[in-house]
Coordinates of C-alpha atoms in Angstrom, one line a residue:
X1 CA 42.6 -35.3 159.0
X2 CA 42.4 -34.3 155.4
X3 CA 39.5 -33.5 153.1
X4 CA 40.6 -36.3 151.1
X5 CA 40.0 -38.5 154.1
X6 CA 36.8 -37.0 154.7
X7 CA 35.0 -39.2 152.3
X8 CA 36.0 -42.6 153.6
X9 CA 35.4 -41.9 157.1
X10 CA 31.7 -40.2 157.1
X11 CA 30.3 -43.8 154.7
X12 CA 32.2 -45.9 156.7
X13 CA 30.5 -44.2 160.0
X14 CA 27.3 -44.2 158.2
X15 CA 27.2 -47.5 157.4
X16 CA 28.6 -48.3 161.2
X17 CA 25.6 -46.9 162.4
X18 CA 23.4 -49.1 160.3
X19 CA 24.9 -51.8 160.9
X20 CA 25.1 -51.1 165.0
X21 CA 21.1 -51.0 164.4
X22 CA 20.4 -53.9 162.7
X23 CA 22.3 -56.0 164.9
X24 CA 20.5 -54.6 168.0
X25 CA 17.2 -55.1 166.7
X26 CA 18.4 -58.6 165.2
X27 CA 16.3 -61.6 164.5
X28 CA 16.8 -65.2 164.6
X29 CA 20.3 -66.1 164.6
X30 CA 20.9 -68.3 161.5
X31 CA 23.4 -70.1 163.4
X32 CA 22.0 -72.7 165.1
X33 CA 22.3 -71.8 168.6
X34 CA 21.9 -67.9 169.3
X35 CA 24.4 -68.3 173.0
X36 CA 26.9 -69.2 170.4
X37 CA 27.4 -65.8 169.5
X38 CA 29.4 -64.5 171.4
X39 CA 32.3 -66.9 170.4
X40 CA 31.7 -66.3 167.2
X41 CA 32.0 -62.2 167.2
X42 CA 35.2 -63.1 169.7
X43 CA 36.6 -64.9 166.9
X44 CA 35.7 -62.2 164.5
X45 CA 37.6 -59.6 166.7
X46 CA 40.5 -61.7 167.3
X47 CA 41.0 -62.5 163.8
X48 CA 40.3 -59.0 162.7
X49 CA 41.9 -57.3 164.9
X50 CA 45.6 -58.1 164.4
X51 CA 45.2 -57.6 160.7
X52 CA 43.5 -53.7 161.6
X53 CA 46.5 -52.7 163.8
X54 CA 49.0 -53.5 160.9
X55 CA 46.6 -51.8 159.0
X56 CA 47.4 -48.8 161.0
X57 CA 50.9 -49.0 161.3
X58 CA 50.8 -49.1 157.6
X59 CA 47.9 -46.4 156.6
X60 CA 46.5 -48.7 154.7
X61 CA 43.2 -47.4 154.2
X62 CA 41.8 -50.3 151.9
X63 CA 42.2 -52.7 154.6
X64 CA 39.0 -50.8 156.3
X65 CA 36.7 -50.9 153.2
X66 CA 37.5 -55.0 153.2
X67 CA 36.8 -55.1 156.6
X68 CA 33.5 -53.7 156.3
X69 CA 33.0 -56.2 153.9
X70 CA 33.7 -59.1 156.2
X71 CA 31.2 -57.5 158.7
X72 CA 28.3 -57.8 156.8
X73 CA 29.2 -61.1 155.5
X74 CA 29.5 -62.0 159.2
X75 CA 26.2 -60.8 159.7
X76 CA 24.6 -62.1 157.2
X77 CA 25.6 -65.2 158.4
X78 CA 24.4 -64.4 162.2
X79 CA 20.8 -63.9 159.8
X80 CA 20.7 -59.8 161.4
X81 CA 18.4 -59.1 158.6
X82 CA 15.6 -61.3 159.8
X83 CA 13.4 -58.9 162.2
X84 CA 11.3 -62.1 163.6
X85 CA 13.1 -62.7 167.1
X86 CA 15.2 -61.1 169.6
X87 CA 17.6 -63.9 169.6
X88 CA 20.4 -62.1 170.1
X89 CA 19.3 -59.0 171.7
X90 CA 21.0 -60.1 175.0
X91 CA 24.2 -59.8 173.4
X92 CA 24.7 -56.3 172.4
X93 CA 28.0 -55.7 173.9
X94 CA 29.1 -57.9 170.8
X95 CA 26.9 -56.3 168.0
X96 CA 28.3 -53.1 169.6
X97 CA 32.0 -54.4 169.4
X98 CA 31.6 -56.2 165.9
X99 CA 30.0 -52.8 164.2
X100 CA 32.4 -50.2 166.4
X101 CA 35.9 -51.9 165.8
X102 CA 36.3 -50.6 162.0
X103 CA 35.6 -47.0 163.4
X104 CA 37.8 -47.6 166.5
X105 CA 40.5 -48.5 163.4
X106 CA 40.0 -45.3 161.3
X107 CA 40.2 -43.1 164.0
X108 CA 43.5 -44.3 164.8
X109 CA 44.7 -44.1 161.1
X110 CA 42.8 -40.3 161.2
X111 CA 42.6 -39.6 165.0
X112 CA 41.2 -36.3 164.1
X113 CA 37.9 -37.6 161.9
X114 CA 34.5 -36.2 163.2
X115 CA 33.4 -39.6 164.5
X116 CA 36.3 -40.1 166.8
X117 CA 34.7 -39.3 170.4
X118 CA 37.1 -39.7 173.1
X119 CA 34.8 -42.3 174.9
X120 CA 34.7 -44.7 171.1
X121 CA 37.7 -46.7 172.3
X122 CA 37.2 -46.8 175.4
X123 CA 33.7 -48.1 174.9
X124 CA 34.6 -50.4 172.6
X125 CA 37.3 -52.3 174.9
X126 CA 34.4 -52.8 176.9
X127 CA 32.1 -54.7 175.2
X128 CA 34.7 -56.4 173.6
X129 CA 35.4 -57.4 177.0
X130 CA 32.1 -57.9 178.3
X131 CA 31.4 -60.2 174.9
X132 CA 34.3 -62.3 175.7
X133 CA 33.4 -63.1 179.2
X134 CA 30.3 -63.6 177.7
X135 CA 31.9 -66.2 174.8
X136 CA 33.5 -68.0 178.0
X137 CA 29.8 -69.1 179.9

């Protein structure tokens, strides 16, 4: 990794972090029903997903600061910044996935970045996983 990469990865991270927070400490869904969630942060992933690993293969790093856009839209739309219910709390192997796959994406494009723990992929295959078998119930 490059100083010059330096500053996209440590906001980006930042902001990760945040976001991993408010989503485990999330509110009332402002979807409807809260057991929909996790088809709708499978969705997310499989949409998102294809278009980070061509990302990747490009180096495109402006794809990432998009993406991170998308998230929060996403959650806004999950209602994450209401603080009144646990709705959602149960499903934290998605807001894990949701917040963790932009990170997962810049540490392949910079493998080297200070936020790439060996265990982040790993972990995030996981509850990617466990949030689709969850989507599936």
């Amino acid at each position: 990794m490059t100083r010059a990469d330096m500053p996209l990865i440590r906001p980006l991270a930042r902001l990760m972090l945040a976001l991993s927070t408010a989503l485990a400490c999330a509110g009332a869904a402002a979807q409807s029903d809260p057991a929909q969630y996790p088809a709708a942060a499978t969705g997310f992933l499989d949409e998102e997903l294809p278009k980070m690993a061509a990302a990747v293969a490009e180096r495109d790093r402006d794809y990432f600061e998009a993406a991170m856009g998308r998230i929060v839209a996403f959650s806004e739309d999950w209602g994450f910044k209401s603080h009144a219910s646990p709705a959602l709390a149960g499903y934290r192997m998605c807001t894990d996935a949701v917040s963790d796959f932009v990170i997962v994406g810049l540490c392949r494009l910079m493998p080297n970045g200070s936020e790439c723990e060996p265990g982040l992929a790993p972990r995030f295959e996981a509850n990617r996983q466990q949030c689709r078998q969850a989507a599936r119930r």
